[in-house]
Every structure is written in structure tokens, then in C-alpha cells.
XYZ file of C-alpha atoms in Angstrom:
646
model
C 21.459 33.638 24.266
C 19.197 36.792 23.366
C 20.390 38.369 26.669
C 24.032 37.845 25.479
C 23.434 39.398 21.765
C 21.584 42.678 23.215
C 24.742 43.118 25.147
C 27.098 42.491 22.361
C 25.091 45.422 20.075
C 25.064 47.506 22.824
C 28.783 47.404 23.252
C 29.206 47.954 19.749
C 27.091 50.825 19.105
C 28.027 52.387 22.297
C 31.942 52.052 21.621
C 33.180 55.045 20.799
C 35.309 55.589 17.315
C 38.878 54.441 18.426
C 40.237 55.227 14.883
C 39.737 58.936 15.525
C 42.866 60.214 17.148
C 44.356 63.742 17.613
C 48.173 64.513 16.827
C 49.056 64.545 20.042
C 47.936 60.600 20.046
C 49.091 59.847 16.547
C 52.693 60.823 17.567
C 52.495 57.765 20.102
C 51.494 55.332 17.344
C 54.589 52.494 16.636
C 55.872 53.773 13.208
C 57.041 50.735 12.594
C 53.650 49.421 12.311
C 51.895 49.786 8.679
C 48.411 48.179 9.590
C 46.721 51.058 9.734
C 45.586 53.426 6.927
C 45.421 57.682 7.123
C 42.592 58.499 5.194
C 42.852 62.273 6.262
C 46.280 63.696 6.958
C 44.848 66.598 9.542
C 45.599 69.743 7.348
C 42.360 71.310 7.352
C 41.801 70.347 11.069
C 42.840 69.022 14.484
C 42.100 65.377 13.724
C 43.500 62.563 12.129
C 41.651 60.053 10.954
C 42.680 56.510 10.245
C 40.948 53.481 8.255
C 41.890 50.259 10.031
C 43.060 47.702 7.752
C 42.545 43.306 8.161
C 46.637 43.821 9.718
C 44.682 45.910 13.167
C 42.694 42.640 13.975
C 44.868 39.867 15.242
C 44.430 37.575 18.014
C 47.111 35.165 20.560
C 47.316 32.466 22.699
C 48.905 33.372 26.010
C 52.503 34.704 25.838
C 52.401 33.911 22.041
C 52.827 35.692 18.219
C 49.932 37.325 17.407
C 47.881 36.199 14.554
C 45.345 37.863 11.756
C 41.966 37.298 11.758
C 42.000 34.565 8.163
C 39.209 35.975 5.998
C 40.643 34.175 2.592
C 38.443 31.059 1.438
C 40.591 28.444 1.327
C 39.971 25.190 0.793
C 40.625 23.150 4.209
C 37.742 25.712 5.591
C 34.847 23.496 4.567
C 36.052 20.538 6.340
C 36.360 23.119 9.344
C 33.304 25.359 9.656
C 30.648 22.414 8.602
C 32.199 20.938 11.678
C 29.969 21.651 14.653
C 32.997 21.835 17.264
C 34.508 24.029 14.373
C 37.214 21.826 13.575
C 38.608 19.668 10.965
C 37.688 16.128 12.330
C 39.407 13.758 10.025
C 40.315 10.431 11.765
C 37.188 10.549 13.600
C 33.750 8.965 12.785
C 30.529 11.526 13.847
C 27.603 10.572 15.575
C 24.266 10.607 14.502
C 23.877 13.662 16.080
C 26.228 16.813 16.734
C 27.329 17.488 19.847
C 27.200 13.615 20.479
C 30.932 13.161 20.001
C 33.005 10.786 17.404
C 34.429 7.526 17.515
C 38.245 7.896 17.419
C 39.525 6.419 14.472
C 43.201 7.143 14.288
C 45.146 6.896 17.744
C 45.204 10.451 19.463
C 46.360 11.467 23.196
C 44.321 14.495 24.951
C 46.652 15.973 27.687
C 43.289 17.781 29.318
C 42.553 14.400 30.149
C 45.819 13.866 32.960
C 44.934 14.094 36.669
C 42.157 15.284 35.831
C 38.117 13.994 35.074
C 37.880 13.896 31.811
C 35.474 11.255 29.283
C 36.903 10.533 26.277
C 33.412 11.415 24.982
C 32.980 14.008 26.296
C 36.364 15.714 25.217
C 35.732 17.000 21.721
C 34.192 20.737 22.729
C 36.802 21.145 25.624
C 38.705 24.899 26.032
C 41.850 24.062 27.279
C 44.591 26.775 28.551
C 46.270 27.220 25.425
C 43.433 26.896 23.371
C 41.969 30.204 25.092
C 42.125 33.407 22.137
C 43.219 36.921 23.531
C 42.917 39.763 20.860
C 43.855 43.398 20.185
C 41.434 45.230 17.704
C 41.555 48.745 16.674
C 37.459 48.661 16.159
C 35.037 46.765 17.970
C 34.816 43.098 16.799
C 32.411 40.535 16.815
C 32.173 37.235 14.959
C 29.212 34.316 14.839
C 29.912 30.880 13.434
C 26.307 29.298 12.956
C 25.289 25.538 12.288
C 21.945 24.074 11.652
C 21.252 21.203 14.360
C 19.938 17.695 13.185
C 15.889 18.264 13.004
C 14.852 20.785 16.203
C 17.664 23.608 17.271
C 20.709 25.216 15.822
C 24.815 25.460 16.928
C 26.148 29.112 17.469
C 29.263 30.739 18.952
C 29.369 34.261 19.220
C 32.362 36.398 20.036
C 32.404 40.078 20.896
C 36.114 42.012 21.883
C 37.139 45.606 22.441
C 40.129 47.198 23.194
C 39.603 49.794 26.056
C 42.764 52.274 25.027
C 45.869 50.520 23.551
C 46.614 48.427 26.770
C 43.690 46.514 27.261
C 41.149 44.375 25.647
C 38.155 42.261 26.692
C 36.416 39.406 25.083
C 33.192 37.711 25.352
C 33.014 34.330 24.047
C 29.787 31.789 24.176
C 28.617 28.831 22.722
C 25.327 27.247 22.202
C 24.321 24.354 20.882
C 20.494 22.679 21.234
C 19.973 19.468 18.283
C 17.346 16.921 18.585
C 18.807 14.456 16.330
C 16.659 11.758 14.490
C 16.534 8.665 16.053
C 14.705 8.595 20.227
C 16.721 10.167 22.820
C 19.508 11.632 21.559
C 19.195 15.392 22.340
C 22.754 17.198 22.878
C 22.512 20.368 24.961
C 26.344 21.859 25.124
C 27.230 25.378 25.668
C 30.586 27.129 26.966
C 30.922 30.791 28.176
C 34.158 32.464 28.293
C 35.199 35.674 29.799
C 38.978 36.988 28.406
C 41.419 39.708 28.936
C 44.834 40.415 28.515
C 46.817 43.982 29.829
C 50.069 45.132 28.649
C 51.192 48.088 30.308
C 52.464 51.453 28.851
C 56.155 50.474 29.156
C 55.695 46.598 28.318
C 57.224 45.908 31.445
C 54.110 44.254 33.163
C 51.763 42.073 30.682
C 48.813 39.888 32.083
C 46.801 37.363 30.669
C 43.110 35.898 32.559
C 40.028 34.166 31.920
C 37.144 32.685 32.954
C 35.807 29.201 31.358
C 32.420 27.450 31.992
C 31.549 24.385 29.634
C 28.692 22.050 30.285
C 28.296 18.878 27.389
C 25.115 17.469 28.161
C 23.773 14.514 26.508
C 20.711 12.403 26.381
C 21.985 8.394 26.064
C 19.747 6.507 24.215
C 22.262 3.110 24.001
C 22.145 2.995 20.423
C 19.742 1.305 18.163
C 17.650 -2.231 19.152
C 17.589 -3.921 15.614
C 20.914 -3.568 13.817
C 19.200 -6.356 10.876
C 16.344 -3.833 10.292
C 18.671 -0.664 9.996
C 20.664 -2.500 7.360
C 17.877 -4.275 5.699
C 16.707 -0.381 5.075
C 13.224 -1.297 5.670
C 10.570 1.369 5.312
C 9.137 1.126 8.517
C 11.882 2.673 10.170
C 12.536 5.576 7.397
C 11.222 7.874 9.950
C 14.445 7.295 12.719
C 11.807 8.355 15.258
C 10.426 4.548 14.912
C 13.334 2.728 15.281
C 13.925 1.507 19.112
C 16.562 2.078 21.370
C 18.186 0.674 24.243
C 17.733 3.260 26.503
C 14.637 5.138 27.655
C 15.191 7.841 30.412
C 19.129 8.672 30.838
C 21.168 11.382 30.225
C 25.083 12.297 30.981
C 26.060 15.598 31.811
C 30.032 17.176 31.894
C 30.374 20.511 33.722
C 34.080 22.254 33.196
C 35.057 25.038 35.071
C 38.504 27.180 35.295
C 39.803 30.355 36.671
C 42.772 31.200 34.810
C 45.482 34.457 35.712
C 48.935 34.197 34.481
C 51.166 37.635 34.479
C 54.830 38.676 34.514
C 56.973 41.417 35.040
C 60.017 42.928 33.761
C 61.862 44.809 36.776
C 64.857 45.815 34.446
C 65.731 47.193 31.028
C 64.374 44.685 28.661
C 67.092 45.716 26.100
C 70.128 44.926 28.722
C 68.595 42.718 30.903
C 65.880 40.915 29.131
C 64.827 39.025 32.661
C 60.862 38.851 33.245
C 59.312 37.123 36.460
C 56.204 35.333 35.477
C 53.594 34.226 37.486
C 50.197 31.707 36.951
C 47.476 30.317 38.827
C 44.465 28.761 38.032
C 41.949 26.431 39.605
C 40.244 23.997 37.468
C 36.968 22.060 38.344
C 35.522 19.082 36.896
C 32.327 17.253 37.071
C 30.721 14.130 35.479
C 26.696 13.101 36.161
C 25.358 9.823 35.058
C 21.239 10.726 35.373
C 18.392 8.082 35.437
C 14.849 8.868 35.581
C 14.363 4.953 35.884
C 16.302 1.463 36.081
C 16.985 0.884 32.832
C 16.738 -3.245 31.393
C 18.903 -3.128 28.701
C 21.746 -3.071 31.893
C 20.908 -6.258 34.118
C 19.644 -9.705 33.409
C 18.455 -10.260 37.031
C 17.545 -8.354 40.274
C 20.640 -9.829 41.624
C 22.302 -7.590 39.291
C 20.878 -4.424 41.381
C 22.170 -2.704 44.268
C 19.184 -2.154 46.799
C 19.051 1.147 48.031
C 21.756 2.867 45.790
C 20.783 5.959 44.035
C 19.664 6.079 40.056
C 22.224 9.250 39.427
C 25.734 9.144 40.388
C 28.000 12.011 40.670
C 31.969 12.140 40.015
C 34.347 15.198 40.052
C 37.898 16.682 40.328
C 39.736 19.448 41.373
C 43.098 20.931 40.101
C 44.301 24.260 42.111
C 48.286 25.299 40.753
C 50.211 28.098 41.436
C 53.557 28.529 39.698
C 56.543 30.682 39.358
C 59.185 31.041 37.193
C 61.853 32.976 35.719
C 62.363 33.827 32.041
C 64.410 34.898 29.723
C 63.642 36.391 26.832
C 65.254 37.640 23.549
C 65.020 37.917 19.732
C 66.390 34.266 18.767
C 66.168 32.460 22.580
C 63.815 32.287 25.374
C 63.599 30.135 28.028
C 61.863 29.891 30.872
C 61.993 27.580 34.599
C 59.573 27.841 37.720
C 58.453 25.611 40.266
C 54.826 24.536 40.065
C 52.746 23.294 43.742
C 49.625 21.307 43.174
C 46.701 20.445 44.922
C 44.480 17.467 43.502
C 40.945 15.797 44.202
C 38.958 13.042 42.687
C 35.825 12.259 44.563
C 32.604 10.373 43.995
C 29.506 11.459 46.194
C 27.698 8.415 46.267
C 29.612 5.449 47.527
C 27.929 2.846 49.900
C 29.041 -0.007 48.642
C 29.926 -2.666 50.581
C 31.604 -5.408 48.669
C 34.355 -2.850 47.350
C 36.709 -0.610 49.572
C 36.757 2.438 48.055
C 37.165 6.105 49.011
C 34.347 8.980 49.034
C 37.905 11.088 47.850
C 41.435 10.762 46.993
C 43.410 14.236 47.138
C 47.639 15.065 47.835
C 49.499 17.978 47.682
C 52.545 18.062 44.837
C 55.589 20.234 44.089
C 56.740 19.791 40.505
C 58.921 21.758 38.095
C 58.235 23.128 34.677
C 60.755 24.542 31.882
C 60.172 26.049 28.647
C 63.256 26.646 25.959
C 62.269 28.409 21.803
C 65.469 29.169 19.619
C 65.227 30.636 16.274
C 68.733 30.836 13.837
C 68.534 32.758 10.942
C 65.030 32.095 9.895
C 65.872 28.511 9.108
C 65.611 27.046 12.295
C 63.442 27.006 15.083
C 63.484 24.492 17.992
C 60.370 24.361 20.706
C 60.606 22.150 24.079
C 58.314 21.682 26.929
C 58.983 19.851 30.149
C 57.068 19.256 33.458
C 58.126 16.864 36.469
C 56.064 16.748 39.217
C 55.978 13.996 42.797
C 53.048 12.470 44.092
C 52.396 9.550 46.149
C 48.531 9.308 45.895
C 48.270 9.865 41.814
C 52.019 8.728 40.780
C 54.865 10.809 39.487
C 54.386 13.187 36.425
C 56.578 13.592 33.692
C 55.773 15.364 30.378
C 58.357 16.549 27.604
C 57.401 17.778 24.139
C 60.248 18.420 21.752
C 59.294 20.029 18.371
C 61.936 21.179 15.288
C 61.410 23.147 12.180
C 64.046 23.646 9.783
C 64.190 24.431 5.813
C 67.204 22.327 4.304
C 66.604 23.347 0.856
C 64.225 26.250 0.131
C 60.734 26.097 -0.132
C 60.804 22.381 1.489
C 60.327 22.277 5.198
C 60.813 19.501 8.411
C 58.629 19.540 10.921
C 59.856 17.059 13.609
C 58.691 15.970 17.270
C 59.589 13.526 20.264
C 57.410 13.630 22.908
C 57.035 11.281 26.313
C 54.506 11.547 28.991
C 54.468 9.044 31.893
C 50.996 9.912 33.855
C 48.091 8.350 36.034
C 45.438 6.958 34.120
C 42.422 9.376 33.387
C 40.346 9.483 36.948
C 37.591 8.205 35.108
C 39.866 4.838 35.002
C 39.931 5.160 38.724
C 36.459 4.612 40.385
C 33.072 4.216 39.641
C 29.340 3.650 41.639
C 26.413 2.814 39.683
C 23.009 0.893 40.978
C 24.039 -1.936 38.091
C 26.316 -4.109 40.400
C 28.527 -4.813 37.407
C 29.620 -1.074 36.583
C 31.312 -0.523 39.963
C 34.873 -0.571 40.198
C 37.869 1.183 42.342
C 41.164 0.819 40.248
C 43.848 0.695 43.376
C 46.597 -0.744 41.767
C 46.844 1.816 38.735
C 50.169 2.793 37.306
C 51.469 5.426 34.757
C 50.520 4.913 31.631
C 53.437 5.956 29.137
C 53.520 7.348 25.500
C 56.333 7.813 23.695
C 55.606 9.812 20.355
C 58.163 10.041 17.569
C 57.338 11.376 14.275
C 57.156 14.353 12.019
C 55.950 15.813 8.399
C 57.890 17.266 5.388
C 56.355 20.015 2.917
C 56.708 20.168 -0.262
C 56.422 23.048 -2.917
C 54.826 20.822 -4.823
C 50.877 20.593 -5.359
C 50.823 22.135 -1.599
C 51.818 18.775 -0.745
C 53.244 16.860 2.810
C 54.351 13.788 3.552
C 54.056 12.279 7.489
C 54.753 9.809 9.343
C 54.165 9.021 13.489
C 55.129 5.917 15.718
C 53.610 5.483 19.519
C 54.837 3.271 22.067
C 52.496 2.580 24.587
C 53.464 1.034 28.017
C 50.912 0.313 31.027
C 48.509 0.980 28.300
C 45.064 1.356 29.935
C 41.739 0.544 28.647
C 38.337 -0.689 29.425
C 37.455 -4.112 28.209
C 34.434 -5.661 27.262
C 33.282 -6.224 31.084
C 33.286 -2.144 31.354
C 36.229 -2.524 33.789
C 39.704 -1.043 33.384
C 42.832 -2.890 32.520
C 46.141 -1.916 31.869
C 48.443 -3.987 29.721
C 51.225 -5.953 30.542
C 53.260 -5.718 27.292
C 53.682 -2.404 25.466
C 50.801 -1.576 22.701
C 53.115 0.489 18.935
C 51.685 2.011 16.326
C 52.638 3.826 13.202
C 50.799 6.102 10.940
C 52.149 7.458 7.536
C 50.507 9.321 5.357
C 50.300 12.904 3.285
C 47.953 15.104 1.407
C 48.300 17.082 -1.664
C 46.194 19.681 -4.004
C 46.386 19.199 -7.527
C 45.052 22.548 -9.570
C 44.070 22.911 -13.274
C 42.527 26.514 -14.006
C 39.614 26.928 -11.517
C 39.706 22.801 -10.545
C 41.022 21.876 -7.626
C 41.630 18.164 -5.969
C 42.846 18.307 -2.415
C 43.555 14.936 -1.078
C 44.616 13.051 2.286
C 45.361 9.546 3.341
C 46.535 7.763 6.303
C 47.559 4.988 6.651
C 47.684 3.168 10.237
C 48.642 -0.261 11.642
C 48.416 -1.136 15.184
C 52.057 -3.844 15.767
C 51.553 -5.325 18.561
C 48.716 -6.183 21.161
C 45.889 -4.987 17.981
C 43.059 -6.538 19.802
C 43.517 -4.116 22.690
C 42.726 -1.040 20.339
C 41.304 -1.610 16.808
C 41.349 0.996 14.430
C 41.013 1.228 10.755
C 44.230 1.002 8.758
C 43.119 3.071 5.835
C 41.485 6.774 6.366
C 40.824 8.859 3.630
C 39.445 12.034 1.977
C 39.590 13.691 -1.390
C 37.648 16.942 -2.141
C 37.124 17.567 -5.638
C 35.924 21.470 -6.039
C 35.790 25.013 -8.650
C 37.060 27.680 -6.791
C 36.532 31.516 -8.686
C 35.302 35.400 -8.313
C 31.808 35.742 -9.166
C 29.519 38.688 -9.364
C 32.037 40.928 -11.178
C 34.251 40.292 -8.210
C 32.029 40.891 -5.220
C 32.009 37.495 -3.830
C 34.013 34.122 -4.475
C 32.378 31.050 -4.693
C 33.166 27.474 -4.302
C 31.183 24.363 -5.225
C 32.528 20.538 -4.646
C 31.746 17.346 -3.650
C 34.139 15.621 -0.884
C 33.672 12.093 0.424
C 35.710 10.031 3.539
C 36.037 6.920 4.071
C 37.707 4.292 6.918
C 38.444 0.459 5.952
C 36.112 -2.023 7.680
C 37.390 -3.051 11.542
C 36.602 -4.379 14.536
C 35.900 -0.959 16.321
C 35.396 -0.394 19.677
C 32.005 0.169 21.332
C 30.877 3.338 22.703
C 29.505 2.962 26.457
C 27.604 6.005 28.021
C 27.641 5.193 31.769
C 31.712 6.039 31.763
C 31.106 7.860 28.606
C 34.297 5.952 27.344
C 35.370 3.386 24.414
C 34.976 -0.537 25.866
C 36.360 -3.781 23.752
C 33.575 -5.437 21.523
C 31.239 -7.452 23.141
C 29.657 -10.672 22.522
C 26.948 -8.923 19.941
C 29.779 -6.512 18.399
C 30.235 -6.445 14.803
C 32.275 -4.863 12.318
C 31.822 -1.178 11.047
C 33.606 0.775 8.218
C 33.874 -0.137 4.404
C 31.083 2.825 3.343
C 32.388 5.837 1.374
C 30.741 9.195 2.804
C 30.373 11.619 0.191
C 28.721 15.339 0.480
C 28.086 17.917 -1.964
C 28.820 21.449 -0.743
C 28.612 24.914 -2.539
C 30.183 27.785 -0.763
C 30.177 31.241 -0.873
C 31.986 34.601 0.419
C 30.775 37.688 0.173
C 32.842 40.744 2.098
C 33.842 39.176 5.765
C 30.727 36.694 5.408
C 30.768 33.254 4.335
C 27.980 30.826 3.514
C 28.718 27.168 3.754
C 26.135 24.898 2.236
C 26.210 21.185 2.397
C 24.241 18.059 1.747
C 25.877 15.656 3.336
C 25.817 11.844 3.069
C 24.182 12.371 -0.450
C 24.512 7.967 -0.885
C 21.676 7.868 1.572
C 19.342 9.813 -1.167
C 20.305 6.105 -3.554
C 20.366 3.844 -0.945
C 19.616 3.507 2.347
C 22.284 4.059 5.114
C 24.636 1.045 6.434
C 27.033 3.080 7.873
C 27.939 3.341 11.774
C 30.082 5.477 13.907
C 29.893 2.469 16.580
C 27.974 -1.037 16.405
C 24.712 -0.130 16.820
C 25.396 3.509 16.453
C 24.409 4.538 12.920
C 25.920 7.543 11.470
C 23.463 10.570 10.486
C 21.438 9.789 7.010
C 21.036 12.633 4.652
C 20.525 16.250 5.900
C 21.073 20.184 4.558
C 24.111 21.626 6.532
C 23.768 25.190 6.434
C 26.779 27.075 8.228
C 27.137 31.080 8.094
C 30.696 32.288 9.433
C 30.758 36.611 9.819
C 33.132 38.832 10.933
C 32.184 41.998 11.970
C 35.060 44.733 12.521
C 33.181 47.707 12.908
């Protein structure tokens, strides 16, 4: 990480001043633009010299609107940058320890994880392809978001970007993250390095988007906590976490995720008459999931019969996702759409497999030809209608069929619909698919897998009032696939609903603010398949002013969330996945989590200052994230967030 921040200062101090332009270059500048400010109009010399303003630092997805760096303190920031993974994780239940993942509370879909090897557990941190920032800055820029860890380590991402010229710009983006945690063997080592740049030619007629992604979540899996009566009994002797036991001694899991991503297009004719672009993307994606074991561990067999002689202590499973696609698109003011044909190749392999009581492959692979469309219309302002859709054939991993359908519209002013329908019929997650371990009970080849299907209807209306929205969300789940309490994977015969509704609101008086959300969920049919809670919740009560004559803003608050008591599932770290409750399950929920936070912003810096789970401090801790996975007891949360446009 040093090596990486002696790079980033170099860059910046050896950049030289793009806001120092002649007239010649000055004439070039987009007059339409008014982000930039003339602080000397060239009169008494050659040189024009501009002051860039926040308007010259914005940032995109690929093939997107560009966005301004957000430098205001608002309110939903605190439940965002005390967030390790530096997002707001409401419907979700933390480990003790960051980096460890969360226990999914309300029902949610990850598309990163279809054909592809991807742990639910292990999901949280992931980059995807549209999550991937591109920028254009007038100045050298570099940001650091930085968390303290839980007892030994800290949590830091760094970013540094330059434009070279007008066309091009480069970015350097990496995260670390090193936290002990308090209780034995629970040390979370994750870090992610990307390497960005996006190209837009002179003309505009060629534009070109690439990156390079390398994520590793590494986790030591300590099988939660021995004596469950203890931990809720609160008894001194295990005040120190250190002294309470765990299940497991000597494992760890480790998730490597790797992509190289280039995606361009070209406009051969006059964009104004012809407004036809040829666009073209490839990437290759590679995946890789490590169950280590210094040692056979008890807590997973009852007798030797239970063991596989001569099978390895650390298994290895991976995947492999080359595409290459090409489309043609059409582009103008109020409607775009584009179509291309999309060829896959896909792998799932395991590398140790001599088992002999279970056919199963060393690796599964096919070749697929699919389509993909894209269609955006905007009418007059009001109305804006997004839709996705990908088909694709296979006869190893099933058929493929994604659509999402999203519409925005303001009936009345000031009130807006957000609506969506999306489907997606795919093969289970490969994890479902296969697995080796030496514990003869953990092996399993799923052969007879079919798609899993989710139909998603819902949407959200805003209201002028108190900053206020009202939603509501309904899933139909067919083939719905899961593991059960044996650690094996199932897939139901009937279809699994479920409907959220919900909203949140801010009420202000003067200086006082109350922001507030609830959801409320209930699982229809098949609810022992996937228990959740059916109340989530979280109000934040905070002051919000200027301070220091107006040289920084402060905020001071206390928030608390809370989940109704259920049935949850358990976490299980060979698969790194959610299982039913076993025989020595219990229930986990019912205890309010409350932390008291001050804030403060000074300039482009902000300070975010939290005690969290304050109870703890009155009485001692019965809350879990899973059975027999406490969540954290009281710590300091310090978080600095620092934008640097230079």
C-alpha cells in the first residue's frame, strides 16, 4: 500500500498545471460549458488562466451521463461511509467483523452471481462491469475513504485519476482492508486493485472504455462461537471475546476475482444525420474459490467413517467467462437503442476430484451464441423508459434469459414513479453445482440442475413531502434453489413469492432532523425454505448546521436498526453460502442496534465518528448476525472521506 501512495504523490506533484491554457487552446474550449472559472482574462499577457470549479470533476459508468463528484453532507452519507464496503447496508445483518460479510435479511438477487463462481458470502466487496467509475478531471484527483478495523488493522481505498489532454484519462483504484476482529480466528484480509481508462477521440467519433480488476476476499473461518448459553448469560469470563471458543481452529476461505474488460465503438458517419455507432466489447472474467485447512477439523465429523482417506485438506474451485460481442446502435437526443450478438465461452472446474462414490467431472465448459438488446427513450422530460434484454443457448449450463424493464415518469409535478419488471431464467450459481471436501458429507455434484427463475415486479413513488417514498416489490420464485440443512442443494418443486412494502421519510424542524425507513416483508408461500424477518427498520435522529463561522458543517445523531425475531438461516463457510437451520439452530433478531455518531466537514474532508452498538456499554450483547454468530459489541468507528482536486 506505501508503494501505491508514493506513486499517487508523485503523479500529482509531477502533473503539470492543466488549467493553464494559451488562446490558441482556450478557443477550443466547449462554450457551452460553464464549469470552469477565468480568473485572468489574458490582457496583460499570453495566458489564460482558469480556476476549475466542483462542475470539472465528474465521473461515469461505461457509455453513461456523467456525474459530479457529491461533496454536500447529507444525511444518508453516514449510513454509507461508516460502511466498510462503502455502502448503505440496510436489510443486511454485519458480522462481527468487517470484511466478514452480512446475513441477508431482506430477499436480494446478485446477477454477478449467473454462470459464474460466485459465494453468496463472499459477494458484498465485488466490482462488477457497471459498477466500474471512469472520470474526466480538469486537475489531478485523488480521494481516500478510511475505516478503522475491529482491534488490529484499518480499511482504505484510495483513488488517484488524471486526464492526459482532453481525450484521455487514467485511474488508479485500490483497496485494502486488514481487521483482526475480537473473538479467535476471524481475521478478514480483502483488497481489490483496479486499473481504468476511457478515450474519446477529437471528433467523438471513436470512444473507448477498459479496465483491469483484481479482487481477492480472504477470510479466516472460525465456525462461530462454542457456548451460545455463556454469550447470552453475559458472563465475565468471556468479556475479553479472545476467551470465548470457537468451532474452528485452523481454516480459512479465500475468493480471487479477476477481469479484463475493453468495450469501444465507432461512429463511421455524421453523428448529426446518421447517428449510427458500431460498438464493440470483450472481456474475460476469472473466478476462483479456496477452502484451506491446516488440519482436520472435529467440529465437521462424528466418526472416521465420515473421512475420505487420502483426499486433500484444501480444495480448489473456479470459473471462466471469455465474451466477445457486437452490436449496432443507435443513438439520439430522446432514443437509443442498441442490438449485437454476444458468443460465450464457459468453465467450471474443481481440481481435486477423486472421489469414487460420486461421478463427477474435473470440468464442465460449452461454447454459446446469445443475443443482447438495449432500448432508453426520454419525452419531454417527463418520461423516461430503460430496458435490457439478453438470450443466450446452451446445452451444458441451460438457456439464458434476462430482461430488465425500468419507467420513470412525473404525473403531477414534484411527485415521481419509478417502476420495474424484471425476469431472469438462469443456471443455479456454480457453487450449487459441485463440491469435494475430505468430510464425506460436503461432497456433492448437482446433475440434474435447472433454471432457477425470478420474476420481479415492483416500484417506488416520491413524494415532495418530508423527502418522502413509498415502495413496494413482489418476487416469484420458480426452481428456487437452496442449500438445506444437510449442506446439499435443492431446488423447489413449487414456486417460493414474496412481497416487500415499505418507505422512508425526513421530518425537519430548524436544525432537527428525523430520517426514517421501514420495510416490511412476508415470505407467501414455501416460508420455511427462506426465513427472513418481516419487519426491518431504521430511524436516525440528528442536528445538522454551519459551525466555525461557516468553515465546516457538523452533524451529531444517534441512529439505531432493528429486524423482528426469525428463524434465520445459518451461515456455512466450507460453500461460504446460507444452509436451512439445523438441529441446534435458534432464533435471532428482536435487539434494537443503536449508535451515536458526530460528523464533521471541513472543505472536501469529512470526519465520520461513531460509537456503535452503544446498548452493549448497559448491557451485555445478545444480538447475532447468524446462530452462533454474534454481532460486533461496542467499538469507536472512525471513518475520514477526502477529496483532493488539486
Amino acid at each position: 500500500m506505501k508503494y501505491l501512495l508514493l506513486i499517487i504523490f508523485f503523479f500529482s506533484f509531477s502533473a503539470e498545471a492543466q488549467f493553464v491554457r494559451n488562446k490558441k487552446d482556450s478557443s477550443s474550449v466547449d462554450k457551452k460549458k460553464s464549469d470552469t472559472l477565468i480568473v485572468d482574462s489574458g490582457k496583460k499577457d499570453s495566458l489564460k488562466i482558469f480556476k476549475p470549479t466542483i462542475n470539472d470533476y465528474q465521473y461515469q459508468t461505461q457509455f453513461s451521463e456523467k456525474k459530479i463528484f457529491d461533496t454536500v453532507m447529507t444525511y444518508n452519507k453516514t449510513f454509507i461511509f461508516s460502511q466498510y464496503n462503502n455502502r448503505d447496508n440496510f436489510g443486511r445483518a454485519q458480522f462481527a467483523n468487517i470484511g466478514g460479510g452480512f446475513n441477508q435479511l431482506s430477499y436480494e438477487f446478485n446477477p454477478e452471481q449467473n454462470l459464474s463462481l460466485l459465494p453468496s458470502n463472499k459477494s458484498y466487496g465485488i466490482v462488477g462491469i457497471n459498477d466500474v467509475k471512469y472520470y474526466d478531471v480538469k486537475t489531478p484527483t485523488a480521494t481516500f475513504i478510511y475505516h478503522t478495523a475491529m482491534k488490529n488493522g484499518a480499511a482504505l481505498q484510495s483513488t488517484y485519476t488524471q486526464n492526459i489532454g482532453k481525450q484521455f484519462n487514467f485511474a488508479i483504484d485500490y483497496m485494502g482492508l486488514r481487521s483482526q476482529g475480537f473473538y479467535r480466528n476471524a481475521l478478514a484480509t480483502n483488497n481489490n486493485t483496479i486499473f481504468s481508462g476511457h478515450y474519446i477521440s477529437k471528433k467523438g467519433n471513436y470512444e473507448l472504455f477498459a479496465h483491469y480488476i483484481h479482487q481477492n476476499v480472504n477470510n479466516q473461518e472460525n465456525g462461530g462461537i462454542v457456548d451460545d448459553d455463556l454469550f447470552m448469560s453475559g458472563e465475565k469470563q468471556i468479556k475479553n471475546r479472545q476467551y470465548a471458543l470457537v468451532n474452528l481452529q485452523a481454516t480459512n476461505s479465500k475468493y480471487s476475482y479477476r477481469r479484463y474488460y475493453l468495450s469501444h465503438q465507432f461512429t463511421p458517419f455524421n453523428s448529426e444525420k446518421f447517428p449510427f455507432r458500431i460498438r464493440h466489447t470483450l472481456f474475460n472474467q476469472g473466478n476462483k474459490y479456496y477452502y484451506h485447512q491446516d488440519n482436520i477439523e472435529n467440529y465437521w465429523f462424528v466418526n472416521p467413517q465420515d473421512l475420505i482417506n487420502g483426499f486433500p485438506l484444501s480444495t480448489k474451485k473456479y470459473s471462466n467467462n471469455f465474451s466477445n460481442t457486437v452490436s449496432l446502435v443507435f443513438d439520439n437526443e430522446r432514443f437509443k437503442l442498441d442490438a449485437g450478438v454476444r458468443y460465450h465461452n464457459l468453465k467450471f472446474g474443481i481440481t481435486d476430484n477423486i472421489l469414487s462414490n460420486i461421478d463427477m467431472p474435473s470440468e464442465l465448459k460449452e461454447n454459446r451464441i446469445g443475443a443482447v438488446g438495449n432500448i432508453q427513450i426520454k419525452l419531454f422530460d417527463k418520461f423516461q423508459l430503460k430496458s435490457f434484454l439478453e438470450i443466450s443457448k446452451g446445452s451444458q449450463f441451460g438457456n439464458y434469459l434476462r430482461t430488465t424493464n425500468n419507467v420513470k415518469f412525473e404525473p403531477i409535478k414534484d411527485y415521481f414513479v419509478d417502476a420495474k419488471v424484471n425476469f431472469l431464467s438462469s443456471y443455479p450459481s456454480f457453487n450449487y453445482l459441485a463440491n469435494t471436501s475430505i468430510y464425506r458429507n460436503f461432497n456433492y455434484f448437482f446433475a440434474d440442475a435447472k433454471n432457477q427463475s425470478v420474476t420481479e415486479i415492483g416500484g417506488s413513488v416520491h413524494l415532495k413531502w418530508f423527502q418522502s417514498q413509498l415502495f413496494a416489490n413482489y418476487f416469484r420464485i420458480d426452481n428456487y434453489t437452496y442449500f438445506g440443512s444437510d449442506s446439499k442443494p435443492n431446488q423447489s418443486s413449487n414456486s417460493l413469492n414474496i412481497s416487500q412494502i415499505g418507505g422512508d421519510a425526513t421530518f425537519s424542524y430548524g436544525k432537527f432532523h428525523l430520517n426514517t425507513r421501514l420495510q416490511i416483508q412476508n415470505v407467501l408461500t414455501n416460508k420455511e425454505l427462506m426465513p427472513l424477518p418481516s419487519i426491518i427498520g431504521r430511524a436516525d435522529f440528528f442536528f445538522q448546521s454551519k459551525a466555525f463561522k461557516g468553515a465546516a458543517e457538523i452533524q451529531t445523531g444517534v441512529k439505531v436498526y432493528y429486524f423482528s425475531k426469525f428463524a434465520s438461516r445459518e451461515y456455512f463457510p466450507v460453500l461460504n453460502e446460507y444452509i436451512l437451520p439445523r438441529d441446534n439452530s435458534f432464533s435471532i433478531g428482536g435487539q434494537p442496534i443503536a449508535d451515536l455518531y458526530f460528523n464533521m466537514k471541513v472543505k472536501k474532508m469529512f470526519f465520520f465518528i461513531e460509537g456503535q452498538q452503544i446498548g452493549t456499554l448497559i448491557s451485555h450483547n445478545k444480538a447475532y448476525a447468524f446462530p452462533h454468530y454474534p454481532i460486533y459489541d461496542f467499538r469507536l468507528n472512525i471513518g475520514i472521506v477526502w477529496y483532493l482536486f488539486n
